[in-house]
Amino acid sequence: MPPVPWIWARASGPAMADRRRTPAVARHATVMVRGGTVVDETGERRADVVITDGVVTAVGPGLEVPTGATVLDAVDCLVAPGLVDLHTHLRQPGGEEAETVETASRAAARGGYTAVVGMPNTNPPIDNAAVALEVLGLGEPALCRVAVAGAITVGRAGECLAPMGELAALGVRLFTDDGTGVQDSGVMRRALEYARGLGVTLGQHCEDGDLAAGGHMHEGAWSSRLGVPGVPAAAEELMVARDIMLARLTGGRVHFLHLSTAGSLALVATAKAEGLPVTAEVAPHHLALTDAELAGYDTVFKVNPPLRTETDVAALRAGCAAGTVDAVATDHAPHPSQAKDGPLDTAAPGMLGLETAVAVTLQALGAERDGMAEGDGNGAVPPTTRPGAAASMTVGDVLALMSWRPARIAGLSVEQGGDQGGPIAVGMPGNLCVIDPAERWEVDPDRLASRSRNTPWAGRTLIGRVRHTVYRGEPVVVGTEAQR
Ligand SMILES: [Zn+2]
């Protein structure tokens, strides 16, 4: 995949890394992850990993168990840098009925994430330093690192710019009015000029409000058949095209959130070929589900942007393989049951994502494993792909989209002064996840750590599951269960 060099370049102002805590749990001073296959940006290899006081202190095959170490079994598993989610709705403050920072971080840890970026569409929104500090404070004792995105405009109203400088001074690196797109091109232009000066990135929820108005699912054959007003693909693509032009005009960086259409990816591919400073994420559900899921009018499948067609799903998968897509981000959007009860037109859009993302993404991109490939005994394991899958990516390719590449977009990577994204090597922060790529498990909404239950995978069997997660040297998830 092509590198994204401009992401590496900027780290002006104090980074969120300044808020790092020392590892909290003394009784886990030494942790050994034993018998797994390490997968990081440098490749795949059989290796044990020892973490002492929050830092990786040994990596290699056949290591001796240090005295007093907590041993985590990783046989037949992948050992990867902790995942980084660019798009989590923490719901706190204001939406605690749906989720809190604590419950979201527990769901994240169970999903293999050691960092999440909380979206600012809370109540009140994260459009000033006080609210940002409140959420960051709630994240201090959490089971993963909690970063936040700031709003682009005051109240996410799309009119006046939020105090981005004061938020950037707290280490905020991503700004977005997510939930809605910035409709006014002049406001977006000024925001990009300002963001360029600050060295921060603007995330766009691409949706033309006028074109999308009144729609509850993708506008196409299924919406016609079901008699449900639709949202045309053009509502997303218009704003993608506009923001590409504004990136060209201003030199400001745009990160496209949850892209869902083939047309959007084609636009992004062209912009990248031109060298414009744009990146793109897709959500696991858009890689796996189509608008046909709405056939039963089940509101759990209502999401914004909506589930699209098979053609779009295929294009998103191909975009992941081709490097057009930089990250898979969950858009984890918890809702209490009363917000999802009732007809499609009144139900809230959004679905859970953190605890199922690895399995859904590995399967959608053809990188889940039905039985691990045997190594050659010298520590080398050939990357495994599934012939005939739509995109057929290696697990390393998929984990790049879920860990080290989003870490850079979030400004949380080690080279940017952060502690996320690996690689797994001596001296690096002890943030990693252990994934069994072959485990089959049925999703039971009542057993999820999220406070909400709106998963589209209820009752379905997925392949691939996070077995353990280590955050700052602490085993926060062991044997799929959160430890606190
Ligand atoms: Zn959004």
mmCIF file of C-alpha atoms and ligand atoms in Angstrom, residues 87 89 178-180 205 257-258 304-305 331, ligand 1:
data_model
loop_
_atom_site.group_PDB
_atom_site.id
_atom_site.type_symbol
_atom_site.label_atom_id
_atom_site.label_comp_id
_atom_site.label_asym_id
_atom_site.label_seq_id
_atom_site.Cartn_x
_atom_site.Cartn_y
_atom_site.Cartn_z
ATOM 1 C CA HIS A 87 -14.555 6.887 15.312
ATOM 2 C CA HIS A 89 -19.342 7.567 20.054
ATOM 3 C CA ASP A 178 -19.681 14.308 12.929
ATOM 4 C CA GLY A 179 -23.349 13.533 13.001
ATOM 5 C CA THR A 180 -23.648 16.183 10.341
ATOM 6 C CA HIS A 205 -19.160 13.362 7.847
ATOM 7 C CA LEU A 257 -15.285 9.573 7.838
ATOM 8 C CA HIS A 258 -17.213 6.347 7.179
ATOM 9 C CA ASN A 304 -25.917 6.906 8.776
ATOM 10 C CA PRO A 305 -24.501 6.755 6.142
ATOM 11 C CA ASP A 331 -18.546 4.349 14.077
HETATM 12 ZN ZN ZN B 1 -20.898 10.353 11.005
#
